[in-house]
Short mmCIF file of C-alpha atoms in Angstrom, two decimals:
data_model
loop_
_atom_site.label_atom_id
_atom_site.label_comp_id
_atom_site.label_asym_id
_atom_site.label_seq_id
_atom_site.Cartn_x
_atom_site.Cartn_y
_atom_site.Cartn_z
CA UNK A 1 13.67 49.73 81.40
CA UNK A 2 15.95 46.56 81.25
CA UNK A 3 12.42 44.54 80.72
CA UNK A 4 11.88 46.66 77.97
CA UNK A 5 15.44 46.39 76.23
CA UNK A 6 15.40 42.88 76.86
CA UNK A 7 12.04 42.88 75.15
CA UNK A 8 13.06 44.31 72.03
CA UNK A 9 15.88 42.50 71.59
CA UNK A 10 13.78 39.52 71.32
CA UNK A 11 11.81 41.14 68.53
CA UNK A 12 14.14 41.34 65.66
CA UNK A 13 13.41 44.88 64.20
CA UNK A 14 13.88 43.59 60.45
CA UNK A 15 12.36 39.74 59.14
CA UNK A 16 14.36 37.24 57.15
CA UNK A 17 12.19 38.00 54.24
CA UNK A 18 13.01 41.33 53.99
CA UNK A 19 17.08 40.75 54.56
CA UNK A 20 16.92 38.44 51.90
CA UNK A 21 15.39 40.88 49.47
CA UNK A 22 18.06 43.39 50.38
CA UNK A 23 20.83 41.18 49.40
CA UNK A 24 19.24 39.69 46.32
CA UNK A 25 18.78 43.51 45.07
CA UNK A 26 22.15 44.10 46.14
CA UNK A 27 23.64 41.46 44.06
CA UNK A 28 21.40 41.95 41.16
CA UNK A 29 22.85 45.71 41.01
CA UNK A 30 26.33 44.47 41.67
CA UNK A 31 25.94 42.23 38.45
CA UNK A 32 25.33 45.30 36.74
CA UNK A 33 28.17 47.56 37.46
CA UNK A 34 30.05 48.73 33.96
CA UNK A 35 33.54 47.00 35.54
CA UNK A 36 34.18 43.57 35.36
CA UNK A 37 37.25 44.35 38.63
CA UNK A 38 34.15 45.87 40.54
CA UNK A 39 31.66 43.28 39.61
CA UNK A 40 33.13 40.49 41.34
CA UNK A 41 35.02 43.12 43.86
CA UNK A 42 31.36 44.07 44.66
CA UNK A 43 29.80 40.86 44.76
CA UNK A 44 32.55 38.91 47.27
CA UNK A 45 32.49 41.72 49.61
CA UNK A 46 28.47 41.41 49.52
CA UNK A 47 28.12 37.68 50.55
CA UNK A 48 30.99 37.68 53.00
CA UNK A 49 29.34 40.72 55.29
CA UNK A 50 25.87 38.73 55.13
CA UNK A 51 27.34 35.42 55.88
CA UNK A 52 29.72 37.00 58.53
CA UNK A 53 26.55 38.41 60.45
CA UNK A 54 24.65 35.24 60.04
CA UNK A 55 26.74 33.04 61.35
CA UNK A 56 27.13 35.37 64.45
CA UNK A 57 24.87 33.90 67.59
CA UNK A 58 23.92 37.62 68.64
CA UNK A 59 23.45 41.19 67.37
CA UNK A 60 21.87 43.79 69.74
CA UNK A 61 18.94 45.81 68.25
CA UNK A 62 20.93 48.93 67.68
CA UNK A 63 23.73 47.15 65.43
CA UNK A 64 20.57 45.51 63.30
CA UNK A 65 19.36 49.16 62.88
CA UNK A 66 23.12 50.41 61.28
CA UNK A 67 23.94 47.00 59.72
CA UNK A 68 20.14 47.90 58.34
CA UNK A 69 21.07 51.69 57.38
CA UNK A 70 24.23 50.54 55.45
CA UNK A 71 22.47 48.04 53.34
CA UNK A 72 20.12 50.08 52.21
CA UNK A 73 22.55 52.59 51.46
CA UNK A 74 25.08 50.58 49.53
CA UNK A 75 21.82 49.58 47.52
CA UNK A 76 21.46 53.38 46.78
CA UNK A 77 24.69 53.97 45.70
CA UNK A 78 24.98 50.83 43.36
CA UNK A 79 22.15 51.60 42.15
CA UNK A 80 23.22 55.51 41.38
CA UNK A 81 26.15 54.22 40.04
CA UNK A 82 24.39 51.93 37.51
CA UNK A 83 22.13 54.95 36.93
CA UNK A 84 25.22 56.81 35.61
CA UNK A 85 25.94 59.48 38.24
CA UNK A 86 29.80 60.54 38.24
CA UNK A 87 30.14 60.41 42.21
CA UNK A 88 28.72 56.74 43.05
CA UNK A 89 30.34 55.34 40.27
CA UNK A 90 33.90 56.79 41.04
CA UNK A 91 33.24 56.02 44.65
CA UNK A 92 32.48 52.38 43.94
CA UNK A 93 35.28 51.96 41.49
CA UNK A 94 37.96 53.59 44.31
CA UNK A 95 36.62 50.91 46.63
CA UNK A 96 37.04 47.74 44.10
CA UNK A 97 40.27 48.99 43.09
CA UNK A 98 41.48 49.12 46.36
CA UNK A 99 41.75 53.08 46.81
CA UNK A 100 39.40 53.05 50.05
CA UNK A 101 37.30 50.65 52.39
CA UNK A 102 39.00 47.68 53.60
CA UNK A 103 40.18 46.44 50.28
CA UNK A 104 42.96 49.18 50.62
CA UNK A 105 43.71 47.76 53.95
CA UNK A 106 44.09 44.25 52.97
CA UNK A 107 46.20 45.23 49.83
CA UNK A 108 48.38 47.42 52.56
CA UNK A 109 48.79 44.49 54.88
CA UNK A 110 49.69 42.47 51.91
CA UNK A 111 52.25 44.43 50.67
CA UNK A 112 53.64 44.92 54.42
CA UNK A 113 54.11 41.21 55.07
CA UNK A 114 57.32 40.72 52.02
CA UNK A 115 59.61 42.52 54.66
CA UNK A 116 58.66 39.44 57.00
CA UNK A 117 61.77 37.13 57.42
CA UNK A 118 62.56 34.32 56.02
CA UNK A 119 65.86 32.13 57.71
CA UNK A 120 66.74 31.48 60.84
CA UNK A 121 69.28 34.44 61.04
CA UNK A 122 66.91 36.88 60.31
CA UNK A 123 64.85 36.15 63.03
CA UNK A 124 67.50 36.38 65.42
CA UNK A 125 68.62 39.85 64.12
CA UNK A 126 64.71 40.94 64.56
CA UNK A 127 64.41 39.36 67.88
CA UNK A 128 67.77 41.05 69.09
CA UNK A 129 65.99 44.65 67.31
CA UNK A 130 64.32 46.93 68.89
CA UNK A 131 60.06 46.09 69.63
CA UNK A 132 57.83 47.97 67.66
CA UNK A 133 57.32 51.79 68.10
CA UNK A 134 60.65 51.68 70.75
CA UNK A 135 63.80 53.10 70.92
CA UNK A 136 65.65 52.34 67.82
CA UNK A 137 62.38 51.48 65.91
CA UNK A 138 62.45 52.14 62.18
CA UNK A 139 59.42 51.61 59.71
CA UNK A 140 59.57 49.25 56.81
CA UNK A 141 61.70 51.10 53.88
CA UNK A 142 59.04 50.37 51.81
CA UNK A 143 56.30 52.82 53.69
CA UNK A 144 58.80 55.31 53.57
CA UNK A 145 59.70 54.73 49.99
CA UNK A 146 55.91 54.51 49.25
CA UNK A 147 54.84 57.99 51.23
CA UNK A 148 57.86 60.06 49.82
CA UNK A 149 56.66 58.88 46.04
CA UNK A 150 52.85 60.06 46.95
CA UNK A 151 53.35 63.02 48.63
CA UNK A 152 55.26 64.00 45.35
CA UNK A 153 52.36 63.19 43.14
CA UNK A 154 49.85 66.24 42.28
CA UNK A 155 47.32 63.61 41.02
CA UNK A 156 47.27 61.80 44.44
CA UNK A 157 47.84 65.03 46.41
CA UNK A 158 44.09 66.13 44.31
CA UNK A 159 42.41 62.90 44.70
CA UNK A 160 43.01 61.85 47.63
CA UNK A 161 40.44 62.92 50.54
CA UNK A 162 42.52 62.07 53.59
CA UNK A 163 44.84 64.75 55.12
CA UNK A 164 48.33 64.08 53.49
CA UNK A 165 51.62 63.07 56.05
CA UNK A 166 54.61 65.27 55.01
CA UNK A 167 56.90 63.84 57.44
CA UNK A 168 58.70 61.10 56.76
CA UNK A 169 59.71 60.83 60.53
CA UNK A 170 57.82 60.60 63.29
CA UNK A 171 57.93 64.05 64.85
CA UNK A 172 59.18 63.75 67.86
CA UNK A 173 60.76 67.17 69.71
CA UNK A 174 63.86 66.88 72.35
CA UNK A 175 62.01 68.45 75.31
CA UNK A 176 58.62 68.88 76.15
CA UNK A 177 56.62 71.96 77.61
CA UNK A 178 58.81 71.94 80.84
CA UNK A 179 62.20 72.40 79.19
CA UNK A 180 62.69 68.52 80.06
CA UNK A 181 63.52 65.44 77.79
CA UNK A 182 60.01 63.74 76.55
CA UNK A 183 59.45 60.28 78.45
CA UNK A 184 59.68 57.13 76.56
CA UNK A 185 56.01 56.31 77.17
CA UNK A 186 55.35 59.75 75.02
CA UNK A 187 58.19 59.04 72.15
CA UNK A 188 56.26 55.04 71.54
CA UNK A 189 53.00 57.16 71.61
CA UNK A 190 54.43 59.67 68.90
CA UNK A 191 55.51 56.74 67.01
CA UNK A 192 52.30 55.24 66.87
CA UNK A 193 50.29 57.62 66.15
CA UNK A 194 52.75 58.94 63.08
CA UNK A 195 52.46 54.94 62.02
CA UNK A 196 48.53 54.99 61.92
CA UNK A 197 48.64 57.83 59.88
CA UNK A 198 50.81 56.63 57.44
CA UNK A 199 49.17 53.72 56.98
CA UNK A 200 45.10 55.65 56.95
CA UNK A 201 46.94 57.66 53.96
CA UNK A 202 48.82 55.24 51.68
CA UNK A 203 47.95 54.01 48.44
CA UNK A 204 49.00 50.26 47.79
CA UNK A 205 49.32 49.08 44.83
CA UNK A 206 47.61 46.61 43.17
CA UNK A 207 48.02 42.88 42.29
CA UNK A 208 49.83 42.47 38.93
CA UNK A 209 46.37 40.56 37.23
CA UNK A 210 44.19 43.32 38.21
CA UNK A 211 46.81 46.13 37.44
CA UNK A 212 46.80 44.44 33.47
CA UNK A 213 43.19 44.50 33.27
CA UNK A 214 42.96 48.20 34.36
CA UNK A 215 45.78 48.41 31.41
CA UNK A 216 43.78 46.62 29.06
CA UNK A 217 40.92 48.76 29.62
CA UNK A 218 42.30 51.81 29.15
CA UNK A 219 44.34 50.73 26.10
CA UNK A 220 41.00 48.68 24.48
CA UNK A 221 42.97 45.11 24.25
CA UNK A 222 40.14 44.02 27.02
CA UNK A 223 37.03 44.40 25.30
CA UNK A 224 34.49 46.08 26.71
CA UNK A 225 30.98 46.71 26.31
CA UNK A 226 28.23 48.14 28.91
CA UNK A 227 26.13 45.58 30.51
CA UNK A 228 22.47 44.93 30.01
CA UNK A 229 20.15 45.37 32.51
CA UNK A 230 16.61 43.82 33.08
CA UNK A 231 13.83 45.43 32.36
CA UNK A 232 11.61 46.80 35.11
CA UNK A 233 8.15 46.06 35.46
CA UNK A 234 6.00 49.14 34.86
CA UNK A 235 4.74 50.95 37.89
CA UNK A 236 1.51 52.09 38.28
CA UNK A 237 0.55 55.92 37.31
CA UNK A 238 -1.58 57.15 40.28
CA UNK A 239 -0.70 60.99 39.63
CA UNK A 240 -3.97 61.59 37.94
CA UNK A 241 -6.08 60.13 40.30
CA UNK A 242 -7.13 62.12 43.67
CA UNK A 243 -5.73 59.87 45.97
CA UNK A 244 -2.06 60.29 43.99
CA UNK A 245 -2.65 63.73 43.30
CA UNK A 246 -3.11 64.80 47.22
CA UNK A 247 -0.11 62.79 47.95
CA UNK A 248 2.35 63.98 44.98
CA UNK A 249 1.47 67.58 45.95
CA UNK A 250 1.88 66.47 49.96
CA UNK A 251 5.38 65.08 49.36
CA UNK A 252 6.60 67.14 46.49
CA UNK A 253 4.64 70.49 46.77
CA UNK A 254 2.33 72.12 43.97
CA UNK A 255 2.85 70.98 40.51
CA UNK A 256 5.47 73.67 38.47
CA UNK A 257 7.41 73.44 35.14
CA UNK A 258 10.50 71.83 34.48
CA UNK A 259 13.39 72.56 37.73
CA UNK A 260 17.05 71.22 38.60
CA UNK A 261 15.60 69.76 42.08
CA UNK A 262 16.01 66.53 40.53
CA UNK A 263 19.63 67.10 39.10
CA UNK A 264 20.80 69.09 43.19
CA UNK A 265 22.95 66.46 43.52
CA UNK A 266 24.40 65.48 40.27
CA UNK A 267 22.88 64.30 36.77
CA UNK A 268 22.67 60.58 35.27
CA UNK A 269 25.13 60.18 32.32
CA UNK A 270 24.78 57.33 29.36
CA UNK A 271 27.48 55.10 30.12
CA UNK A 272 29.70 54.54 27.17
CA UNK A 273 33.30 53.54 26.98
CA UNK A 274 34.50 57.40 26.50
CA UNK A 275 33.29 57.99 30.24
CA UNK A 276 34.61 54.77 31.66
CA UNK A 277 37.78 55.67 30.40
CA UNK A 278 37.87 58.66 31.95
CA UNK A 279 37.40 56.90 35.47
CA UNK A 280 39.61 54.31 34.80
CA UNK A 281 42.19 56.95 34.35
CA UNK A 282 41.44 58.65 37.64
CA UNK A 283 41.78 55.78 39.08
CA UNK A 284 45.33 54.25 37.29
CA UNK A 285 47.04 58.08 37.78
CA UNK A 286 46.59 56.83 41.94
CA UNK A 287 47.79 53.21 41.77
CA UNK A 288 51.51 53.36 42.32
CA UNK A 289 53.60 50.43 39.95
CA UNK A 290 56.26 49.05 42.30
CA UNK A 291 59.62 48.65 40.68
CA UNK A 292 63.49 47.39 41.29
CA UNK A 293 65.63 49.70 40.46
CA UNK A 294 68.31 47.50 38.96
CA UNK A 295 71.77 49.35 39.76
CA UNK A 296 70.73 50.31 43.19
CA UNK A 297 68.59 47.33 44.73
CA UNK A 298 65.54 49.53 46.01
CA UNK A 299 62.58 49.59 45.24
CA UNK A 300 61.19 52.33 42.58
CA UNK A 301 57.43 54.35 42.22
CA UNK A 302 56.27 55.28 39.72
CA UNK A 303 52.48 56.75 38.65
CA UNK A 304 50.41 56.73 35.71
CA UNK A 305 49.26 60.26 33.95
CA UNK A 306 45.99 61.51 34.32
CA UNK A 307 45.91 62.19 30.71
CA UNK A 308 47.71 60.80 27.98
CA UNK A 309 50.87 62.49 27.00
CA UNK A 310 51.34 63.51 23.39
CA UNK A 311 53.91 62.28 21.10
CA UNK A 312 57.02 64.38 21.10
CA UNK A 313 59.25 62.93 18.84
CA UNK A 314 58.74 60.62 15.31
CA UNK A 315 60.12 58.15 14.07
CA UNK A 316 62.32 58.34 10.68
CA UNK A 317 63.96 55.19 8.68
CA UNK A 318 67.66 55.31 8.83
CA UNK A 319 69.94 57.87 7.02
CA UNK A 320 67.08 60.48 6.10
CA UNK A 321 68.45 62.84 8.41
CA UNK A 322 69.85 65.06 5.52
CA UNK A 323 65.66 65.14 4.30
CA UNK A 324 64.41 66.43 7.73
CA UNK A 325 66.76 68.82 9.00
CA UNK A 326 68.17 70.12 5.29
CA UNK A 327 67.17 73.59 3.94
CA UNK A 328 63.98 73.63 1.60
CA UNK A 329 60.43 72.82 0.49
CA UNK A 330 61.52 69.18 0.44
CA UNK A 331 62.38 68.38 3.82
CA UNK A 332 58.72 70.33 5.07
CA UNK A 333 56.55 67.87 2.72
CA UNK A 334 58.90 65.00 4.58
CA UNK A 335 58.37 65.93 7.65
CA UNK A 336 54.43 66.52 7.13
CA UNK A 337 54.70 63.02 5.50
CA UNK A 338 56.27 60.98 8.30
CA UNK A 339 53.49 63.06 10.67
CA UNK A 340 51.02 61.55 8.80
CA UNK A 341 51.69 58.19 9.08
CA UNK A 342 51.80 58.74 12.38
#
């Protein structure tokens, strides 16, 4: 048996010609994702996983086999997404904006390391603290700033997949199931695990160049348009002849008229600027804008709407007051005037 494994490891499952088709078609896709963010988002992330495993000396034949899987998958969904379906393309926006994957991690840890120190007296009143997760330990005020903002936010709370934390604290009771206080070892594991679960549900926000293009696009000062895509070579039509006709009604059953099998799992939509807009804002209503709150000191959340709010109140030039709130037919034909040029 250990011959055997040995054996196969030596026979790479996959050629180089066939990995290197897989990324090219990866990055050709990538190049044709509607969002300039998710373009090069897409494209970075790409080369760095293929040069990470190619500089590595060894991979065992089962991790070729998923490293295998997820390429071909991530093909699929770019390729989905560039198609127009609603799901991939969200789902690849979310993860070049930072909202999932290990871009949200990075912008997390990013965010995490301004509470680092920075003089000498600092550092001795965090060496003289208490370690992490022990007695005494208390969480960077920004996480709890952060996760008392998003747990407030319906748009987040309706988005978001993961399991929301409603404690701000980490739970831990006075006495466990004997009547006696819980042991310290318990309390650092409480702590912990609260911690990971803070940080698995956050939202960071984004850096402030990326935040202004998501902006721009929503408010048309970046210009947009969609991207053009190559034109793919015509496949042959074998349905009419025997050989394609056994195997169309082998793989897809008897021929019948027109069915949603093809449209189970969602439709393809034209992608125009109305539609991206609509994802952009799904996306903007759960990126949190980081603020300092200037008579306090602390920092401030705020969130984006999902929808644009309508405009409650007009504007009127100085001393028509008497026109808009007098008596009569006049003020009503001012008022529908200054609505107007609205």
């Amino acid at each position: 048996m250990l011959s055997k494994l040995a054996h196969m490891n030596r026979r790479l499952p996959y050629s180089n010609s066939e990995w290197r088709s897989i990324l090219r078609s990866l990055l050709r896709e990538a190049s044709y994702l509607p969002d300039p963010i998710a373009r090069g988002a897409c494209h970075n992330q790409i080369v760095q996983r293929f040069r990470r495993y190619y500089d590595e000396p060894r991979i065992d034949y089962m991790r070729l086999r998923e490293l295998h899987k997820k390429a071909r998958y991530n093909l699929s969904l770019f390729q989905r997404a560039n198609e127009g379906y609603l799901q991939p393309l969200e789902k690849v926006l979310r993860t070049a904006y930072g909202r999932r994957g290990r871009r949200r991690r990075e912008l997390l840890a990013s965010m995490l390391v301004a509470d680092v120190p920075q003089d000498s007296t600092m550092v001795e009143e965090l060496l003289a603290g208490p370690g992490q997760f022990e007695e005494g330990w208390r969480p960077p005020g920004i996480i709890n700033t952060l996760l008392a903002s998003q747990n407030t936010n319906a748009a987040v709370l309706q988005l978001r997949s993961k399991r929301p934390v409603r404690r701000l604290e980490p739970p831990i009771p006075k006495t466990n199931a004997w009547g006696r206080k819980v042991p310290l070892v318990r309390r650092r594991n409480i702590r912990r695990e609260w911690y990971n679960s803070v940080l698995n549900y956050l939202l960071p926000p984004l850096p402030p160049a990326e935040l202004q293009v998501l902006e721009g696009l929503i408010s048309g000062k970046v210009p947009w348009k969609p991207t053009k895509r190559r034109s793919r070579p015509p496949s042959p039509n074998t349905e009419h002849s025997k050989g394609g006709m056994i195997r169309t009604v082998l793989t897809a059953g008897p021929p019948k008229g027109e069915t949603f099998r093809l449209y189970e799992n969602g439709r393809p939509h034209r992608i125009t600027r109305r539609l991206m807009c609509r994802l952009w804002r799904r996306i903007s209503c759960i990126v949190p804008r980081l603020h300092r709150d200037d008579s306090t000191g602390k920092p401030r959340v705020t969130w984006d709407a999902t929808r644009p709010r309508p405009t409650l109140a007009l504007y009127a030039k100085e001393g028509s007051s008497r026109e808009l709130f007098g008596n009569g037919e006049g003020s009503r034909k001012h008022i529908l005037k200054v609505a107007a040029k609205r």
